[in-house]
Structure formats: C-alpha cells, structure tokens
Short mmCIF file of C-alpha atoms in Angstrom, two decimals:
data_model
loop_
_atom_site.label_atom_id
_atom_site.label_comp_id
_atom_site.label_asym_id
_atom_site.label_seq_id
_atom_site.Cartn_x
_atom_site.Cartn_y
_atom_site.Cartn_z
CA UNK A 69 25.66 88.72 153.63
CA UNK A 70 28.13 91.32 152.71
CA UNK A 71 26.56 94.63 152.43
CA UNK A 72 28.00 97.47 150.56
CA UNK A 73 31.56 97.55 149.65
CA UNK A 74 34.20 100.56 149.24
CA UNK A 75 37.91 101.33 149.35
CA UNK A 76 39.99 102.69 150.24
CA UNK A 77 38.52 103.59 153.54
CA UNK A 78 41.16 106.54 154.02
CA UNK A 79 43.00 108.45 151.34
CA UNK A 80 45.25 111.00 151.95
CA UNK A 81 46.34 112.91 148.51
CA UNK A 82 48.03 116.45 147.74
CA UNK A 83 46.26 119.17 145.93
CA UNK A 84 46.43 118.17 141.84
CA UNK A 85 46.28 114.45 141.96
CA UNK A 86 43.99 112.18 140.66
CA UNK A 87 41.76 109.98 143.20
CA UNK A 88 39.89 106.89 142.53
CA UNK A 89 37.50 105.80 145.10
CA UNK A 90 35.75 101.91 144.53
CA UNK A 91 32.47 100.43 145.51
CA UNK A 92 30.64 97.70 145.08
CA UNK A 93 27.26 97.40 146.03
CA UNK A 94 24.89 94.61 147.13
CA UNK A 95 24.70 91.66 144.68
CA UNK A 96 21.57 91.62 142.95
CA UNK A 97 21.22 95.62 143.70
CA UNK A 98 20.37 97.32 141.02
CA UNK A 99 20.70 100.94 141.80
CA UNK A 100 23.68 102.46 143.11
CA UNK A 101 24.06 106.09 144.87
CA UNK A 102 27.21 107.86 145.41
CA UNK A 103 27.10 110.49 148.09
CA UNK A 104 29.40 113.40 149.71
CA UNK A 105 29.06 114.34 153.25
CA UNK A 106 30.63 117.45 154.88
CA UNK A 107 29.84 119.69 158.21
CA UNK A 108 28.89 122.34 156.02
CA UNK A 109 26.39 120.76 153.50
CA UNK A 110 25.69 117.60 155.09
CA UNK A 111 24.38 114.65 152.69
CA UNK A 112 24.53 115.09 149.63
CA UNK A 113 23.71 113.03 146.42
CA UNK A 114 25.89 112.92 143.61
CA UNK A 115 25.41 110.74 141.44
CA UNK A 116 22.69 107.78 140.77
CA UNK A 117 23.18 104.85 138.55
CA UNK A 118 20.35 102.35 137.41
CA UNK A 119 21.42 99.05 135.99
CA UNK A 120 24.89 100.63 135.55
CA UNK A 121 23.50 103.46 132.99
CA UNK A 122 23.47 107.10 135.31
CA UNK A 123 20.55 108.53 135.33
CA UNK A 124 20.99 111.84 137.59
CA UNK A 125 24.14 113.54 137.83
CA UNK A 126 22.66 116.85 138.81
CA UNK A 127 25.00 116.88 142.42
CA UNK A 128 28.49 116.07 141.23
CA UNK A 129 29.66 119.27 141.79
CA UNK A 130 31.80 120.04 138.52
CA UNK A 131 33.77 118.68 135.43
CA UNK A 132 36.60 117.52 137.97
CA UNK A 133 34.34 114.96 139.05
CA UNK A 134 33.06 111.53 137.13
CA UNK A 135 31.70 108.29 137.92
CA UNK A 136 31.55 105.05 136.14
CA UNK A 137 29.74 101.74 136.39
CA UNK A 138 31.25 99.23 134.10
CA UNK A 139 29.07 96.29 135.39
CA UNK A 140 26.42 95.57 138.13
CA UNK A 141 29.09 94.94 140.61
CA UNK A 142 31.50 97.79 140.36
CA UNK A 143 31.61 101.55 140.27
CA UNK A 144 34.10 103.99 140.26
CA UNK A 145 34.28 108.10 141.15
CA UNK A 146 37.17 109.79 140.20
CA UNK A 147 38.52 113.41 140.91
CA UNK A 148 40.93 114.78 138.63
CA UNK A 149 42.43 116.92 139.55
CA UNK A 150 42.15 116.93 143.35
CA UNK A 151 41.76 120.49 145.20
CA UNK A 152 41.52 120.75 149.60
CA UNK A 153 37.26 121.98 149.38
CA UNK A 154 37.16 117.78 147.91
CA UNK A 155 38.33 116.94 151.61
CA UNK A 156 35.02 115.08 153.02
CA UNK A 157 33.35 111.66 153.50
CA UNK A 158 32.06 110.03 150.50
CA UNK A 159 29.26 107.04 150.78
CA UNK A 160 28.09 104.35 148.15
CA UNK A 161 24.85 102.99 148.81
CA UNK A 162 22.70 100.48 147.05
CA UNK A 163 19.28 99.79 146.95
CA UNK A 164 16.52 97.63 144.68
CA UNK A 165 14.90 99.79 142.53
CA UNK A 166 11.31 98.22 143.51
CA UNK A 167 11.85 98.92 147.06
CA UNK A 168 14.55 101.73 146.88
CA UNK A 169 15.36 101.61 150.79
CA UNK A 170 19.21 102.67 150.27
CA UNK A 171 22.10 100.40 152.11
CA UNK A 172 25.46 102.38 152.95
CA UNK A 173 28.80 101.70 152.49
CA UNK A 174 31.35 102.37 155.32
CA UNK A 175 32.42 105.46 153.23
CA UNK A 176 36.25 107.07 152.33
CA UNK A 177 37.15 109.82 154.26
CA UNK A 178 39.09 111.76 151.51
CA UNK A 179 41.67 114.61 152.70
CA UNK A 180 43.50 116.81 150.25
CA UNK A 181 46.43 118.76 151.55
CA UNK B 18 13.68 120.87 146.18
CA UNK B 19 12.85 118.80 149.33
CA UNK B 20 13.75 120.64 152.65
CA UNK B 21 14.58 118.60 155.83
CA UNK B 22 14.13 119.88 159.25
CA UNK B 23 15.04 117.74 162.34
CA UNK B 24 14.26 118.95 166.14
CA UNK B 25 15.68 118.62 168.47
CA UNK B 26 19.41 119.05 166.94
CA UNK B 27 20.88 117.27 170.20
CA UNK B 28 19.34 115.55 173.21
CA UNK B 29 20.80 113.86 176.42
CA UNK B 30 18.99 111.65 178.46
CA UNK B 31 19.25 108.77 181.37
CA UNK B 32 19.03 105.63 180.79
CA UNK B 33 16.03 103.93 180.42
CA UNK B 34 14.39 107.12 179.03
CA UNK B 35 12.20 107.28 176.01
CA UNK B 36 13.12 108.91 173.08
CA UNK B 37 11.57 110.84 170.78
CA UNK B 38 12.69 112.36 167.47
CA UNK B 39 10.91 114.92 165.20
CA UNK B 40 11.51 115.63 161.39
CA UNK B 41 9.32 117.14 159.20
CA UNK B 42 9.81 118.15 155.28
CA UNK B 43 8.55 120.37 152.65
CA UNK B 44 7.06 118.20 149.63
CA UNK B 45 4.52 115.90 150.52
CA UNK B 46 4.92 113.49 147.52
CA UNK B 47 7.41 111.42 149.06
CA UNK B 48 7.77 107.68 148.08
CA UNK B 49 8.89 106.46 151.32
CA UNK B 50 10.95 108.24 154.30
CA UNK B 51 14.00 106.18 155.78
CA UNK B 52 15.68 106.88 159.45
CA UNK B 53 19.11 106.01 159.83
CA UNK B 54 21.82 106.03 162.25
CA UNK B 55 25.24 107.07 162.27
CA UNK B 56 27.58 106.26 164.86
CA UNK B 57 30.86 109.08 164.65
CA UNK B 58 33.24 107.91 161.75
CA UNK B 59 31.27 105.33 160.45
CA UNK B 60 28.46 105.05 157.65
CA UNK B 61 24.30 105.21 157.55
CA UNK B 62 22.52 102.12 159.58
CA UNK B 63 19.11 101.91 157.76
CA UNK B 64 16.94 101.61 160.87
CA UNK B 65 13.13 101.60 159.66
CA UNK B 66 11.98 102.06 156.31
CA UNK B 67 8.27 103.32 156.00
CA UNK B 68 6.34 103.16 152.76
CA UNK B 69 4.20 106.61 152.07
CA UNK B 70 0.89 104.65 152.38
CA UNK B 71 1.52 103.24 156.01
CA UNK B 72 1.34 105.28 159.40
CA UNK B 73 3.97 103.27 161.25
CA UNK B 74 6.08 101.03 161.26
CA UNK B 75 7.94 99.04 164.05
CA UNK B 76 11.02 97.21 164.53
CA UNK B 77 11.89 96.11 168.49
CA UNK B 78 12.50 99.33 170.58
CA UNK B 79 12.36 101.36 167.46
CA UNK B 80 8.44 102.60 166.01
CA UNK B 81 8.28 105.20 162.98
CA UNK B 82 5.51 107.46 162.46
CA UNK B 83 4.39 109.25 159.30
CA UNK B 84 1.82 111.24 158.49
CA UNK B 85 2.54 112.54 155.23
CA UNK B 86 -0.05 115.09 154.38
CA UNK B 87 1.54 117.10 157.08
CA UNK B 88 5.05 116.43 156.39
CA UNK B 89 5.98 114.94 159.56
CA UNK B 90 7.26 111.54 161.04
CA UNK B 91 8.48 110.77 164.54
CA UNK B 92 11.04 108.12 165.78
CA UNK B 93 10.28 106.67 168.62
CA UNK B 94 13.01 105.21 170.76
CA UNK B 95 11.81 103.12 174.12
CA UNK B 96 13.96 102.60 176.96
CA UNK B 97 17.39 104.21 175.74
CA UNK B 98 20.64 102.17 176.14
CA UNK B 99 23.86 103.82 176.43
CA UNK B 100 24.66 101.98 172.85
CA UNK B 101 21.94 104.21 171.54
CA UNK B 102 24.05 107.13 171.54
CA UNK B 103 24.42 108.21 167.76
CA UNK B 104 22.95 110.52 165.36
CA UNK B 105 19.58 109.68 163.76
CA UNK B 106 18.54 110.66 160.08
CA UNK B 107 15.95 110.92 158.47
CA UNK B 108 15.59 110.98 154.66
CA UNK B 109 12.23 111.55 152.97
CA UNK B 110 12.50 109.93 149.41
CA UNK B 111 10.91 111.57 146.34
CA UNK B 112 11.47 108.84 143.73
CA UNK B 113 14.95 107.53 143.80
CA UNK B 114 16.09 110.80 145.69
CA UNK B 115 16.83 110.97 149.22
CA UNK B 116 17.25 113.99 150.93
CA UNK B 117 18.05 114.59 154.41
CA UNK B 118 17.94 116.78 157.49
CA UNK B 119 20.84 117.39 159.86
CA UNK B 120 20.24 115.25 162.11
CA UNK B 121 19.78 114.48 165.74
CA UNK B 122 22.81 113.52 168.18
CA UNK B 123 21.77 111.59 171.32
CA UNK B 124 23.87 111.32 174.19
CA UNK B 125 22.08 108.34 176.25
CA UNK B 126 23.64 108.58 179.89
CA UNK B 127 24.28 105.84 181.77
#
C-alpha cells in the first residue's frame, strides 16, 4: 500500500517567491495534518483538515501561510511570499479519524536563500 | 498546552543491549500516545500506538508502557541492533492533536 504522499521532496527558492508544497494522504484517510519541523521548535502542527474542511489552524504561523484541501486525496500549503526563517522540514500525515494514529509523509525540506 | 519531556536526550549502547526510553507529559487527558522513529533526513515511522485505556502494548522487540494518571510511558527496546540507531518520539494525543517531546537519539554500537 502506498502510504503518505508529498512533493517535491527538496525545494530550493529565493526570499519573495511563492512555494507550493503537495500531499496526498492515505486513501480512505480522512484526516490530514500538515506539520513544520525545525532544530529550534521541533514538531509542530499547523494545520488539520477533516474530510477536507480545516478545522484547526491555530499553528500556521501567519497570513503568508495557507492550506487547501480540494478533495479527499489532495492538499496543498502554500507560502507567499517566501522569507529564509520558512527554511525547515515540512510533514503531511494522515490518519482515520476513529483511530487517529497519524501516518507521515517523507516530508520537503524547504530552504529559502 | 501539552508539555513533552523525553530522558534521556541521547544514549549509546552495545549491541545486544536493552533499551529503555522515558517520556512523560503534562495533561493527563490524552486520547492515545504514539512513539515514532526517525531515521536522519527522513520522516516519522509510527512504531506502537497505545490507546489511553491500555497499559501496554507490544509489537516484536518493541513493548510500550503507559500509565496515564502519572503522565508517563516507557519504550522498551530488547536486544538493540545496530539498525536501531535513530531518534524515538513520542507524541501524547489530546483529541486530534499530537504534541511531542524532543526526542531521544540512540547510537546502537556494534
């Protein structure tokens, strides 16, 4: 079975441009978690989606940042515009909402210059 | 807000050694507490999930502990392997929410 999805798996961008990072999660998953990791802060949960509508958005840090989930197999986060403190590791994970043990992605390592 | 403490924050050992991994959090009224692993560059490796109404839970060398009026569960690791070197999470789970502690990093020697 594949398990969670995302690309790019590297993306190297310059301060001001717009970034798109893709996932898609475990078919017949109905949750979906997008997380940032960094030395400083460690894990950290930005968004979560249920049946594509977000629920919590508390931990996306600010209005540069947005996420999407058009259907059950596809979501988007976007930074617009890019700045260097964006440079980190960023995971998709799904899970069943019943059961909510979370699967990972592979993650994007995301540098801005 | 759920705080995460993991001891010890590295650990080497021989091969062949046990292992054994402490975390311990702040709010009780967890759903369930996941460990994972992460090998360097690479994403989370759900290893055990425990519910919060069981004590344990095993899976081959691996054996999770919880004991969540305390705020504490242990992984057990028995007889290390070299290909166990990687750093261990663990992520108590209030609702949806996972939150997580540093981390261990263990170095198994071989």
């Amino acid at each position: 079975d594949a398990g969670v999805i995302q690309s790019p798996r590297h993306e190297v961008t310059e301060m001001g441009q717009e970034v798109t990072l893709r996932c898609k999660p475990i078919s017949g998953h109905n949750s979906l978690f997008w997380y940032r990791q960094t030395m400083m802060r460690g894990l950290e949960l930005l968004i979560y989606f249920n049946n594509n509508v977000p629920i919590d958005d508390s931990g996306m840090p600010e209005d540069r940042f947005s996420a999407k989930m058009p259907n059950a197999s596809f979501s988007t986060l976007k930074i617009q515009p890019s700045e260097p403190r964006d440079s980190a590791v960023y995971f998709c994970a799904s899970s069943l909402s019943t059961t909510y043990e979370q699967y990972f992605g592979p993650g994007t390592r995301l540098t801005v210059t | 807000k759920q705080e995460v403490t993991q001891i010890p924050a590295a650990l080497s050992v021989p091969e062949g050694e046990n292992l054994v991994l402490n975390c311990s959090f702040t709010d009780s009224a967890i759903y369930n507490l996941q460990w994972f692993r992460q090998d360097p560059g690479k994403g989370l490796t759900s290893l055990l999930l425990i519910q919060s109404s069981q004590r344990e839970q095993t899976s081959g060398r691996l054996n999770a502990s919880l004991d969540k009026s305390s705020g504490r569960s242990t992984l057990y690791i028995a007889a290390s392997q070299p290909g166990d070197s990687a750093t261990y999470l663990c992520a108590p789970a209030n609702d949806y929410k996972l939150s997580f502690g540093a981390g261990t990093t263990v170095t198994v020697r071989a």
